[in-house]
Amino acid sequence: MLEVVLSFVVILVVFLVLPLIIGQTEHKVMAHMQSRLGPMYAGGFHGWAQLIADGVKFAQKEDIVPAAADRRIFMIAPGVALVPYLVVLIVIPIDRDRVAVHLDLGLFFVLAVMGIGVLGSIMAGWASANKYSVLGGMRSAAQLMSYELPLVLSASSVAMAAGTLSLPGIVEAWQWWWLPWQAIGAIVFFLAGLAELRRPPFDMPIAESEIIMGPMTEYTGMRFALFMLSEYAGIVVLSFLTTVLFLGGWQGPFLPGWLWTLLKVFFLAFLVIWLRVTFPRLREDQLQKLAWAVLVPLALAQLALTGIVKVLT
């Protein structure tokens, strides 16, 4: 019992610390890549206090609820968007013996729970009593539902290759030659995950230049901060899942397994930030075309390739 409690405490600490580290890293990477001076000043040396300044800013802002809003739904929507990522971390292995809950259907559980996050955007948009927010919530729902299919299909190819839905089991079955074999599925999974997080260049539903901030238009203070935290927590979860499914998780030479996992996670998180500062935002029609005309066929092709290899071997 004590071991389980300690595991949950460790996961909670990871959940609270890693998104903040990635948020701070994003400030610095974007500052260097786009010559942004603002994030380099707070606190003096290299802007080390930028994250603290952001936290103080959110804490000081007034918590406003629109008069016509559905107050109960409006208030719980940020939590609905954030909590699924905490639940998902419970079943993701960091090392061979470091996983809080070992589920035989771990991959199924992860994909099912992550789908709940869609409700947070829909609830926020509908409860805000704002037409822009409703439109942003509908766009978010359409995007998340569209990219759910290639996400599930690409993850299924790895489960088929490993012969199990257990996340530790998938890592144990992983071989180095899976890198080229599952490369298409890895790219599809990663891009679909970015779209589900509404990260640039897939951020049309919350683009300031389009519909203000989509379902988050009416949110202020700490509730808005929770939506931002859910985005960075989603980056952590996406990086962990991509590492476990396609990069061998804790497998690697010389270094401890947990360190290999974290190195791969931080590399993927850096890639997420890099994509944000590199590519322009996609239009709504381009978003849907990419999902249905490109990623879904590629995911199906990966499934077919996996089936052929499994039959031949």
PDB file of C-alpha atoms in Angstrom:
ATOM      1  CA  MET A   1       0.000   0.000   0.000  1.00  0.00           C
ATOM      2  CA  LEU A   2       2.819   2.395   0.909  1.00  0.00           C
ATOM      3  CA  GLU A   3       4.547   1.679  -2.404  1.00  0.00           C
ATOM      4  CA  VAL A   4       1.387   2.571  -4.335  1.00  0.00           C
ATOM      5  CA  VAL A   5       0.985   5.828  -2.395  1.00  0.00           C
ATOM      6  CA  LEU A   6       4.626   6.753  -3.048  1.00  0.00           C
ATOM      7  CA  SER A   7       4.158   6.002  -6.754  1.00  0.00           C
ATOM      8  CA  PHE A   8       1.177   8.332  -6.914  1.00  0.00           C
ATOM      9  CA  VAL A   9       3.128  11.054  -5.080  1.00  0.00           C
ATOM     10  CA  VAL A  10       5.995  10.731  -7.575  1.00  0.00           C
ATOM     11  CA  ILE A  11       3.575  10.916 -10.500  1.00  0.00           C
ATOM     12  CA  LEU A  12       1.909  13.990  -9.024  1.00  0.00           C
ATOM     13  CA  VAL A  13       5.286  15.695  -8.623  1.00  0.00           C
ATOM     14  CA  VAL A  14       6.224  14.803 -12.204  1.00  0.00           C
ATOM     15  CA  PHE A  15       2.843  16.073 -13.398  1.00  0.00           C
ATOM     16  CA  LEU A  16       3.321  19.393 -11.610  1.00  0.00           C
ATOM     17  CA  VAL A  17       7.013  19.942 -12.393  1.00  0.00           C
ATOM     18  CA  LEU A  18       7.555  18.744 -15.988  1.00  0.00           C
ATOM     19  CA  PRO A  19       4.870  20.986 -17.577  1.00  0.00           C
ATOM     20  CA  LEU A  20       6.428  23.990 -15.829  1.00  0.00           C
ATOM     21  CA  ILE A  21       9.903  23.030 -17.054  1.00  0.00           C
ATOM     22  CA  ILE A  22       8.596  22.663 -20.594  1.00  0.00           C
ATOM     23  CA  GLY A  23       6.782  26.004 -20.315  1.00  0.00           C
ATOM     24  CA  GLN A  24      10.012  27.702 -19.211  1.00  0.00           C
ATOM     25  CA  THR A  25      11.916  25.936 -21.982  1.00  0.00           C
ATOM     26  CA  GLU A  26       9.396  27.160 -24.556  1.00  0.00           C
ATOM     27  CA  HIS A  27       9.966  30.757 -23.440  1.00  0.00           C
ATOM     28  CA  LYS A  28      13.701  30.403 -23.915  1.00  0.00           C
ATOM     29  CA  VAL A  29      13.632  28.434 -27.175  1.00  0.00           C
ATOM     30  CA  MET A  30      11.173  30.867 -28.754  1.00  0.00           C
ATOM     31  CA  ALA A  31      13.249  33.798 -27.462  1.00  0.00           C
ATOM     32  CA  HIS A  32      16.323  32.458 -29.257  1.00  0.00           C
ATOM     33  CA  MET A  33      14.627  31.237 -32.430  1.00  0.00           C
ATOM     34  CA  GLN A  34      12.479  34.333 -32.963  1.00  0.00           C
ATOM     35  CA  SER A  35      14.736  36.944 -31.326  1.00  0.00           C
ATOM     36  CA  ARG A  36      12.177  37.700 -28.609  1.00  0.00           C
ATOM     37  CA  LEU A  37      13.706  39.922 -25.948  1.00  0.00           C
ATOM     38  CA  GLY A  38      10.853  39.928 -23.418  1.00  0.00           C
ATOM     39  CA  PRO A  39      11.378  36.431 -21.899  1.00  0.00           C
ATOM     40  CA  MET A  40      15.100  37.160 -21.425  1.00  0.00           C
ATOM     41  CA  TYR A  41      14.749  39.981 -18.860  1.00  0.00           C
ATOM     42  CA  ALA A  42      12.654  38.770 -15.904  1.00  0.00           C
ATOM     43  CA  GLY A  43      14.927  38.076 -12.935  1.00  0.00           C
ATOM     44  CA  GLY A  44      18.125  39.136 -14.641  1.00  0.00           C
ATOM     45  CA  PHE A  45      20.352  36.324 -15.940  1.00  0.00           C
ATOM     46  CA  HIS A  46      18.740  34.767 -19.026  1.00  0.00           C
ATOM     47  CA  GLY A  47      15.260  35.627 -17.733  1.00  0.00           C
ATOM     48  CA  TRP A  48      15.276  32.832 -15.153  1.00  0.00           C
ATOM     49  CA  ALA A  49      12.201  34.259 -13.351  1.00  0.00           C
ATOM     50  CA  GLN A  50       9.922  34.445 -16.394  1.00  0.00           C
ATOM     51  CA  LEU A  51       7.815  31.478 -15.262  1.00  0.00           C
ATOM     52  CA  ILE A  52       7.442  32.970 -11.779  1.00  0.00           C
ATOM     53  CA  ALA A  53       6.398  36.277 -13.324  1.00  0.00           C
ATOM     54  CA  ASP A  54       3.741  34.502 -15.398  1.00  0.00           C
ATOM     55  CA  GLY A  55       2.418  32.723 -12.302  1.00  0.00           C
ATOM     56  CA  VAL A  56       2.179  35.971 -10.338  1.00  0.00           C
ATOM     57  CA  LYS A  57       0.430  37.634 -13.282  1.00  0.00           C
ATOM     58  CA  PHE A  58      -2.241  34.919 -13.482  1.00  0.00           C
ATOM     59  CA  ALA A  59      -2.729  34.921  -9.701  1.00  0.00           C
ATOM     60  CA  GLN A  60      -3.290  38.682  -9.641  1.00  0.00           C
ATOM     61  CA  LYS A  61      -5.879  38.759 -12.405  1.00  0.00           C
ATOM     62  CA  GLU A  62      -9.512  39.068 -11.384  1.00  0.00           C
ATOM     63  CA  ASP A  63     -11.577  35.866 -11.623  1.00  0.00           C
ATOM     64  CA  ILE A  64     -14.532  36.884 -13.803  1.00  0.00           C
ATOM     65  CA  VAL A  65     -17.575  34.767 -14.658  1.00  0.00           C
ATOM     66  CA  PRO A  66     -19.893  36.227 -17.348  1.00  0.00           C
ATOM     67  CA  ALA A  67     -23.351  37.127 -16.050  1.00  0.00           C
ATOM     68  CA  ALA A  68     -25.147  34.911 -18.578  1.00  0.00           C
ATOM     69  CA  ALA A  69     -22.759  31.957 -18.205  1.00  0.00           C
ATOM     70  CA  ASP A  70     -23.668  28.574 -16.783  1.00  0.00           C
ATOM     71  CA  ARG A  71     -21.554  29.121 -13.681  1.00  0.00           C
ATOM     72  CA  ARG A  72     -21.148  25.487 -12.621  1.00  0.00           C
ATOM     73  CA  ILE A  73     -20.090  24.209 -16.048  1.00  0.00           C
ATOM     74  CA  PHE A  74     -17.968  27.303 -16.646  1.00  0.00           C
ATOM     75  CA  MET A  75     -16.037  26.740 -13.429  1.00  0.00           C
ATOM     76  CA  ILE A  76     -15.332  23.019 -13.810  1.00  0.00           C
ATOM     77  CA  ALA A  77     -14.403  23.050 -17.532  1.00  0.00           C
ATOM     78  CA  PRO A  78     -10.673  23.825 -16.928  1.00  0.00           C
ATOM     79  CA  GLY A  79     -10.458  20.864 -14.551  1.00  0.00           C
ATOM     80  CA  VAL A  80     -12.106  18.567 -17.090  1.00  0.00           C
ATOM     81  CA  ALA A  81      -9.475  19.631 -19.630  1.00  0.00           C
ATOM     82  CA  LEU A  82      -6.575  19.075 -17.206  1.00  0.00           C
ATOM     83  CA  VAL A  83      -7.375  16.014 -15.069  1.00  0.00           C
ATOM     84  CA  PRO A  84      -7.339  13.367 -17.875  1.00  0.00           C
ATOM     85  CA  TYR A  85      -3.626  13.977 -18.410  1.00  0.00           C
ATOM     86  CA  LEU A  86      -2.928  13.332 -14.737  1.00  0.00           C
ATOM     87  CA  VAL A  87      -4.903  10.085 -14.903  1.00  0.00           C
ATOM     88  CA  VAL A  88      -3.029   8.958 -18.028  1.00  0.00           C
ATOM     89  CA  LEU A  89       0.365   9.337 -16.334  1.00  0.00           C
ATOM     90  CA  ILE A  90      -0.643   6.674 -13.814  1.00  0.00           C
ATOM     91  CA  VAL A  91      -0.196   3.880 -16.385  1.00  0.00           C
ATOM     92  CA  ILE A  92       2.794   5.217 -18.353  1.00  0.00           C
ATOM     93  CA  PRO A  93       6.056   3.427 -17.403  1.00  0.00           C
ATOM     94  CA  ILE A  94       9.166   5.511 -16.764  1.00  0.00           C
ATOM     95  CA  ASP A  95      11.392   2.476 -16.216  1.00  0.00           C
ATOM     96  CA  ARG A  96      11.007  -1.295 -16.159  1.00  0.00           C
ATOM     97  CA  ASP A  97       9.858  -1.266 -12.531  1.00  0.00           C
ATOM     98  CA  ARG A  98       8.589   2.317 -12.345  1.00  0.00           C
ATOM     99  CA  VAL A  99       4.895   2.400 -13.209  1.00  0.00           C
ATOM    100  CA  ALA A 100       2.142   3.238 -10.718  1.00  0.00           C
ATOM    101  CA  VAL A 101      -0.547   0.955 -12.153  1.00  0.00           C
ATOM    102  CA  HIS A 102       0.224  -1.897 -14.548  1.00  0.00           C
ATOM    103  CA  LEU A 103      -2.814  -2.454 -16.769  1.00  0.00           C
ATOM    104  CA  ASP A 104      -3.002  -5.211 -19.364  1.00  0.00           C
ATOM    105  CA  LEU A 105      -5.194  -2.834 -21.407  1.00  0.00           C
ATOM    106  CA  GLY A 106      -3.020   0.205 -20.701  1.00  0.00           C
ATOM    107  CA  LEU A 107      -3.013   1.549 -24.263  1.00  0.00           C
ATOM    108  CA  PHE A 108      -6.803   1.250 -24.498  1.00  0.00           C
ATOM    109  CA  PHE A 109      -7.135   3.033 -21.160  1.00  0.00           C
ATOM    110  CA  VAL A 110      -4.825   5.870 -22.238  1.00  0.00           C
ATOM    111  CA  LEU A 111      -6.621   6.528 -25.520  1.00  0.00           C
ATOM    112  CA  ALA A 112     -10.036   6.381 -23.850  1.00  0.00           C
ATOM    113  CA  VAL A 113      -9.118   8.795 -21.052  1.00  0.00           C
ATOM    114  CA  MET A 114      -7.384  11.268 -23.361  1.00  0.00           C
ATOM    115  CA  GLY A 115     -10.596  11.507 -25.371  1.00  0.00           C
ATOM    116  CA  ILE A 116     -12.331  12.984 -22.317  1.00  0.00           C
ATOM    117  CA  GLY A 117     -10.277  16.154 -22.699  1.00  0.00           C
ATOM    118  CA  VAL A 118     -12.474  17.116 -25.662  1.00  0.00           C
ATOM    119  CA  LEU A 119     -15.299  17.731 -23.220  1.00  0.00           C
ATOM    120  CA  GLY A 120     -13.338  20.508 -21.507  1.00  0.00           C
ATOM    121  CA  SER A 121     -13.310  22.650 -24.664  1.00  0.00           C
ATOM    122  CA  ILE A 122     -16.951  21.946 -25.467  1.00  0.00           C
ATOM    123  CA  MET A 123     -18.054  22.724 -21.909  1.00  0.00           C
ATOM    124  CA  ALA A 124     -16.016  25.937 -21.794  1.00  0.00           C
ATOM    125  CA  GLY A 125     -17.361  27.172 -25.125  1.00  0.00           C
ATOM    126  CA  TRP A 126     -21.005  26.354 -24.418  1.00  0.00           C
ATOM    127  CA  ALA A 127     -21.019  27.631 -20.814  1.00  0.00           C
ATOM    128  CA  SER A 128     -19.409  31.005 -21.649  1.00  0.00           C
ATOM    129  CA  ALA A 129     -22.573  32.479 -23.247  1.00  0.00           C
ATOM    130  CA  ASN A 130     -20.379  33.911 -26.005  1.00  0.00           C
ATOM    131  CA  LYS A 131     -20.886  33.155 -29.687  1.00  0.00           C
ATOM    132  CA  TYR A 132     -17.170  33.261 -30.378  1.00  0.00           C
ATOM    133  CA  SER A 133     -16.583  30.792 -27.559  1.00  0.00           C
ATOM    134  CA  VAL A 134     -19.287  28.450 -28.857  1.00  0.00           C
ATOM    135  CA  LEU A 135     -17.779  28.584 -32.343  1.00  0.00           C
ATOM    136  CA  GLY A 136     -14.317  27.933 -30.901  1.00  0.00           C
ATOM    137  CA  GLY A 137     -15.634  24.980 -28.902  1.00  0.00           C
ATOM    138  CA  MET A 138     -17.255  23.501 -32.011  1.00  0.00           C
ATOM    139  CA  ARG A 139     -14.059  23.937 -34.012  1.00  0.00           C
ATOM    140  CA  SER A 140     -12.065  22.313 -31.215  1.00  0.00           C
ATOM    141  CA  ALA A 141     -14.468  19.367 -31.055  1.00  0.00           C
ATOM    142  CA  ALA A 142     -14.365  18.904 -34.842  1.00  0.00           C
ATOM    143  CA  GLN A 143     -10.571  18.978 -34.869  1.00  0.00           C
ATOM    144  CA  LEU A 144     -10.144  16.654 -31.902  1.00  0.00           C
ATOM    145  CA  MET A 145     -12.636  14.119 -33.257  1.00  0.00           C
ATOM    146  CA  SER A 146     -10.998  14.189 -36.698  1.00  0.00           C
ATOM    147  CA  TYR A 147      -7.499  13.546 -35.390  1.00  0.00           C
ATOM    148  CA  GLU A 148      -8.629  10.910 -32.901  1.00  0.00           C
ATOM    149  CA  LEU A 149      -8.905   8.345 -35.717  1.00  0.00           C
ATOM    150  CA  PRO A 150      -5.313   8.546 -37.057  1.00  0.00           C
ATOM    151  CA  LEU A 151      -4.078   8.690 -33.454  1.00  0.00           C
ATOM    152  CA  VAL A 152      -5.833   5.430 -32.569  1.00  0.00           C
ATOM    153  CA  LEU A 153      -4.920   3.698 -35.850  1.00  0.00           C
ATOM    154  CA  SER A 154      -1.211   4.525 -35.546  1.00  0.00           C
ATOM    155  CA  ALA A 155      -1.138   3.374 -31.912  1.00  0.00           C
ATOM    156  CA  SER A 156      -2.904   0.160 -32.941  1.00  0.00           C
ATOM    157  CA  SER A 157      -0.082  -0.713 -35.336  1.00  0.00           C
ATOM    158  CA  VAL A 158       2.397  -0.763 -32.423  1.00  0.00           C
ATOM    159  CA  ALA A 159       0.045  -2.850 -30.297  1.00  0.00           C
ATOM    160  CA  MET A 160      -0.312  -5.289 -33.215  1.00  0.00           C
ATOM    161  CA  ALA A 161       3.451  -5.498 -33.611  1.00  0.00           C
ATOM    162  CA  ALA A 162       4.020  -6.110 -29.895  1.00  0.00           C
ATOM    163  CA  GLY A 163       1.043  -8.435 -29.495  1.00  0.00           C
ATOM    164  CA  THR A 164      -0.140  -6.658 -26.360  1.00  0.00           C
ATOM    165  CA  LEU A 165      -1.992  -3.554 -25.160  1.00  0.00           C
ATOM    166  CA  SER A 166       0.180  -3.276 -22.053  1.00  0.00           C
ATOM    167  CA  LEU A 167       2.482  -0.253 -22.243  1.00  0.00           C
ATOM    168  CA  PRO A 168       5.375  -1.961 -20.381  1.00  0.00           C
ATOM    169  CA  GLY A 169       4.775  -5.006 -22.592  1.00  0.00           C
ATOM    170  CA  ILE A 170       5.107  -2.865 -25.730  1.00  0.00           C
ATOM    171  CA  VAL A 171       8.437  -1.479 -24.506  1.00  0.00           C
ATOM    172  CA  GLU A 172       9.697  -4.977 -23.651  1.00  0.00           C
ATOM    173  CA  ALA A 173       8.788  -6.200 -27.149  1.00  0.00           C
ATOM    174  CA  TRP A 174      10.357  -3.180 -28.893  1.00  0.00           C
ATOM    175  CA  GLN A 175      13.391  -3.772 -31.112  1.00  0.00           C
ATOM    176  CA  TRP A 176      15.715  -1.234 -32.717  1.00  0.00           C
ATOM    177  CA  TRP A 177      14.543  -2.154 -36.236  1.00  0.00           C
ATOM    178  CA  TRP A 178      11.049  -0.985 -35.290  1.00  0.00           C
ATOM    179  CA  LEU A 179      12.313   2.577 -35.835  1.00  0.00           C
ATOM    180  CA  PRO A 180      12.137   2.333 -39.661  1.00  0.00           C
ATOM    181  CA  TRP A 181       9.287  -0.202 -39.555  1.00  0.00           C
ATOM    182  CA  GLN A 182       6.972   1.985 -37.448  1.00  0.00           C
ATOM    183  CA  ALA A 183       8.293   5.353 -38.669  1.00  0.00           C
ATOM    184  CA  ILE A 184       5.105   6.238 -40.576  1.00  0.00           C
ATOM    185  CA  GLY A 185       2.960   5.420 -37.556  1.00  0.00           C
ATOM    186  CA  ALA A 186       5.240   7.467 -35.284  1.00  0.00           C
ATOM    187  CA  ILE A 187       4.926  10.560 -37.479  1.00  0.00           C
ATOM    188  CA  VAL A 188       1.147  10.156 -37.759  1.00  0.00           C
ATOM    189  CA  PHE A 189       0.780   9.638 -34.007  1.00  0.00           C
ATOM    190  CA  PHE A 190       2.922  12.658 -33.152  1.00  0.00           C
ATOM    191  CA  LEU A 191       1.172  15.001 -35.591  1.00  0.00           C
ATOM    192  CA  ALA A 192      -2.277  13.804 -34.525  1.00  0.00           C
ATOM    193  CA  GLY A 193      -1.285  14.337 -30.905  1.00  0.00           C
ATOM    194  CA  LEU A 194      -0.188  17.900 -31.673  1.00  0.00           C
ATOM    195  CA  ALA A 195      -3.524  18.541 -33.358  1.00  0.00           C
ATOM    196  CA  GLU A 196      -5.391  17.187 -30.334  1.00  0.00           C
ATOM    197  CA  LEU A 197      -3.423  19.587 -28.142  1.00  0.00           C
ATOM    198  CA  ARG A 198      -4.218  22.419 -30.585  1.00  0.00           C
ATOM    199  CA  ARG A 199      -0.568  23.298 -30.715  1.00  0.00           C
ATOM    200  CA  PRO A 200       0.733  25.415 -33.628  1.00  0.00           C
ATOM    201  CA  PRO A 201       0.457  24.889 -36.520  1.00  0.00           C
ATOM    202  CA  PHE A 202      -2.836  23.195 -35.499  1.00  0.00           C
ATOM    203  CA  ASP A 203      -4.101  26.023 -33.270  1.00  0.00           C
ATOM    204  CA  MET A 204      -6.855  27.437 -35.506  1.00  0.00           C
ATOM    205  CA  PRO A 205      -9.636  26.824 -32.884  1.00  0.00           C
ATOM    206  CA  ILE A 206      -7.873  29.080 -30.366  1.00  0.00           C
ATOM    207  CA  ALA A 207      -6.107  31.496 -32.712  1.00  0.00           C
ATOM    208  CA  GLU A 208      -6.260  35.094 -31.475  1.00  0.00           C
ATOM    209  CA  SER A 209      -6.484  36.385 -35.045  1.00  0.00           C
ATOM    210  CA  GLU A 210      -9.453  34.132 -35.874  1.00  0.00           C
ATOM    211  CA  ILE A 211     -11.913  33.852 -32.977  1.00  0.00           C
ATOM    212  CA  ILE A 212     -10.020  35.508 -30.129  1.00  0.00           C
ATOM    213  CA  MET A 213      -9.142  32.528 -27.880  1.00  0.00           C
ATOM    214  CA  GLY A 214     -11.898  30.148 -28.910  1.00  0.00           C
ATOM    215  CA  PRO A 215     -13.546  28.391 -25.945  1.00  0.00           C
ATOM    216  CA  MET A 216     -11.204  30.225 -23.536  1.00  0.00           C
ATOM    217  CA  THR A 217     -12.254  33.748 -24.535  1.00  0.00           C
ATOM    218  CA  GLU A 218     -14.128  34.512 -21.300  1.00  0.00           C
ATOM    219  CA  TYR A 219     -11.625  32.914 -18.933  1.00  0.00           C
ATOM    220  CA  THR A 220      -9.296  34.950 -16.741  1.00  0.00           C
ATOM    221  CA  GLY A 221      -6.836  34.438 -13.914  1.00  0.00           C
ATOM    222  CA  MET A 222      -6.129  30.966 -12.605  1.00  0.00           C
ATOM    223  CA  ARG A 223      -8.850  29.274 -14.652  1.00  0.00           C
ATOM    224  CA  PHE A 224      -7.168  30.487 -17.827  1.00  0.00           C
ATOM    225  CA  ALA A 225      -3.859  29.332 -16.349  1.00  0.00           C
ATOM    226  CA  LEU A 226      -5.333  25.839 -15.880  1.00  0.00           C
ATOM    227  CA  PHE A 227      -6.102  25.689 -19.605  1.00  0.00           C
ATOM    228  CA  MET A 228      -2.502  26.693 -20.324  1.00  0.00           C
ATOM    229  CA  LEU A 229      -1.241  24.102 -17.843  1.00  0.00           C
ATOM    230  CA  SER A 230      -3.369  21.431 -19.534  1.00  0.00           C
ATOM    231  CA  GLU A 231      -1.653  22.270 -22.829  1.00  0.00           C
ATOM    232  CA  TYR A 232       1.827  21.783 -21.362  1.00  0.00           C
ATOM    233  CA  ALA A 233       0.693  18.684 -19.476  1.00  0.00           C
ATOM    234  CA  GLY A 234      -0.573  17.376 -22.809  1.00  0.00           C
ATOM    235  CA  ILE A 235       2.884  17.934 -24.305  1.00  0.00           C
ATOM    236  CA  VAL A 236       4.364  15.849 -21.474  1.00  0.00           C
ATOM    237  CA  VAL A 237       1.849  13.038 -22.019  1.00  0.00           C
ATOM    238  CA  LEU A 238       2.263  13.075 -25.817  1.00  0.00           C
ATOM    239  CA  SER A 239       6.059  12.943 -25.467  1.00  0.00           C
ATOM    240  CA  PHE A 240       5.850  10.078 -22.959  1.00  0.00           C
ATOM    241  CA  LEU A 241       3.453   8.084 -25.153  1.00  0.00           C
ATOM    242  CA  THR A 242       5.523   8.598 -28.306  1.00  0.00           C
ATOM    243  CA  THR A 243       8.607   7.516 -26.367  1.00  0.00           C
ATOM    244  CA  VAL A 244       6.935   4.387 -24.975  1.00  0.00           C
ATOM    245  CA  LEU A 245       5.221   3.335 -28.198  1.00  0.00           C
ATOM    246  CA  PHE A 246       7.772   4.203 -30.884  1.00  0.00           C
ATOM    247  CA  LEU A 247      11.173   4.965 -29.326  1.00  0.00           C
ATOM    248  CA  GLY A 248      11.648   2.039 -26.985  1.00  0.00           C
ATOM    249  CA  GLY A 249      10.831   3.787 -23.720  1.00  0.00           C
ATOM    250  CA  TRP A 250      13.567   3.097 -21.175  1.00  0.00           C
ATOM    251  CA  GLN A 251      15.681   1.000 -23.566  1.00  0.00           C
ATOM    252  CA  GLY A 252      19.129   2.370 -24.342  1.00  0.00           C
ATOM    253  CA  PRO A 253      22.839   1.700 -23.671  1.00  0.00           C
ATOM    254  CA  PHE A 254      24.950   2.732 -20.673  1.00  0.00           C
ATOM    255  CA  LEU A 255      22.514   5.117 -18.943  1.00  0.00           C
ATOM    256  CA  PRO A 256      19.765   4.150 -16.450  1.00  0.00           C
ATOM    257  CA  GLY A 257      16.391   3.354 -18.025  1.00  0.00           C
ATOM    258  CA  TRP A 258      14.501   6.232 -16.406  1.00  0.00           C
ATOM    259  CA  LEU A 259      17.114   8.674 -17.685  1.00  0.00           C
ATOM    260  CA  TRP A 260      16.737   7.370 -21.248  1.00  0.00           C
ATOM    261  CA  THR A 261      12.978   7.868 -20.968  1.00  0.00           C
ATOM    262  CA  LEU A 262      13.342  11.461 -19.780  1.00  0.00           C
ATOM    263  CA  LEU A 263      15.950  12.296 -22.441  1.00  0.00           C
ATOM    264  CA  LYS A 264      13.625  11.078 -25.182  1.00  0.00           C
ATOM    265  CA  VAL A 265      10.687  12.939 -23.639  1.00  0.00           C
ATOM    266  CA  PHE A 266      12.597  16.229 -23.510  1.00  0.00           C
ATOM    267  CA  PHE A 267      13.823  15.769 -27.080  1.00  0.00           C
ATOM    268  CA  LEU A 268      10.232  15.341 -28.288  1.00  0.00           C
ATOM    269  CA  ALA A 269       9.069  18.305 -26.183  1.00  0.00           C
ATOM    270  CA  PHE A 270      11.775  20.419 -27.834  1.00  0.00           C
ATOM    271  CA  LEU A 271      10.513  19.204 -31.217  1.00  0.00           C
ATOM    272  CA  VAL A 272       6.993  20.364 -30.288  1.00  0.00           C
ATOM    273  CA  ILE A 273       8.341  23.846 -29.517  1.00  0.00           C
ATOM    274  CA  TRP A 274      10.468  23.852 -32.668  1.00  0.00           C
ATOM    275  CA  LEU A 275       7.425  23.092 -34.825  1.00  0.00           C
ATOM    276  CA  ARG A 276       5.546  25.960 -33.178  1.00  0.00           C
ATOM    277  CA  VAL A 277       8.119  28.573 -34.151  1.00  0.00           C
ATOM    278  CA  THR A 278       8.764  27.136 -37.621  1.00  0.00           C
ATOM    279  CA  PHE A 279       5.468  26.493 -39.409  1.00  0.00           C
ATOM    280  CA  PRO A 280       2.579  28.887 -40.159  1.00  0.00           C
ATOM    281  CA  ARG A 281      -0.932  28.174 -38.902  1.00  0.00           C
ATOM    282  CA  LEU A 282      -3.111  25.892 -41.041  1.00  0.00           C
ATOM    283  CA  ARG A 283      -6.561  26.997 -42.209  1.00  0.00           C
ATOM    284  CA  GLU A 284      -9.593  25.082 -40.991  1.00  0.00           C
ATOM    285  CA  ASP A 285     -10.075  23.310 -44.330  1.00  0.00           C
ATOM    286  CA  GLN A 286      -6.381  22.420 -44.418  1.00  0.00           C
ATOM    287  CA  LEU A 287      -6.644  20.950 -40.919  1.00  0.00           C
ATOM    288  CA  GLN A 288      -9.467  18.632 -41.917  1.00  0.00           C
ATOM    289  CA  LYS A 289      -7.846  17.706 -45.243  1.00  0.00           C
ATOM    290  CA  LEU A 290      -4.595  16.772 -43.509  1.00  0.00           C
ATOM    291  CA  ALA A 291      -6.462  14.494 -41.105  1.00  0.00           C
ATOM    292  CA  TRP A 292      -8.751  12.699 -43.553  1.00  0.00           C
ATOM    293  CA  ALA A 293      -6.789  12.791 -46.814  1.00  0.00           C
ATOM    294  CA  VAL A 294      -3.247  12.314 -45.479  1.00  0.00           C
ATOM    295  CA  LEU A 295      -2.933  10.990 -41.926  1.00  0.00           C
ATOM    296  CA  VAL A 296      -5.771   8.432 -42.009  1.00  0.00           C
ATOM    297  CA  PRO A 297      -4.508   6.772 -45.245  1.00  0.00           C
ATOM    298  CA  LEU A 298      -0.949   6.758 -43.870  1.00  0.00           C
ATOM    299  CA  ALA A 299      -2.135   5.173 -40.609  1.00  0.00           C
ATOM    300  CA  LEU A 300      -4.039   2.509 -42.539  1.00  0.00           C
ATOM    301  CA  ALA A 301      -0.943   1.879 -44.665  1.00  0.00           C
ATOM    302  CA  GLN A 302       1.094   1.428 -41.476  1.00  0.00           C
ATOM    303  CA  LEU A 303      -1.469  -1.053 -40.169  1.00  0.00           C
ATOM    304  CA  ALA A 304      -1.322  -3.000 -43.429  1.00  0.00           C
ATOM    305  CA  LEU A 305       2.485  -3.011 -43.378  1.00  0.00           C
ATOM    306  CA  THR A 306       2.497  -4.215 -39.780  1.00  0.00           C
ATOM    307  CA  GLY A 307       0.063  -7.003 -40.642  1.00  0.00           C
ATOM    308  CA  ILE A 308       2.223  -8.137 -43.564  1.00  0.00           C
ATOM    309  CA  VAL A 309       5.409  -8.173 -41.480  1.00  0.00           C
ATOM    310  CA  LYS A 310       3.687 -10.093 -38.669  1.00  0.00           C
ATOM    311  CA  VAL A 311       2.427 -12.720 -41.140  1.00  0.00           C
ATOM    312  CA  LEU A 312       5.861 -13.126 -42.733  1.00  0.00           C
ATOM    313  CA  THR A 313       7.633 -13.420 -39.388  1.00  0.00           C
TER     314      THR A 313
END
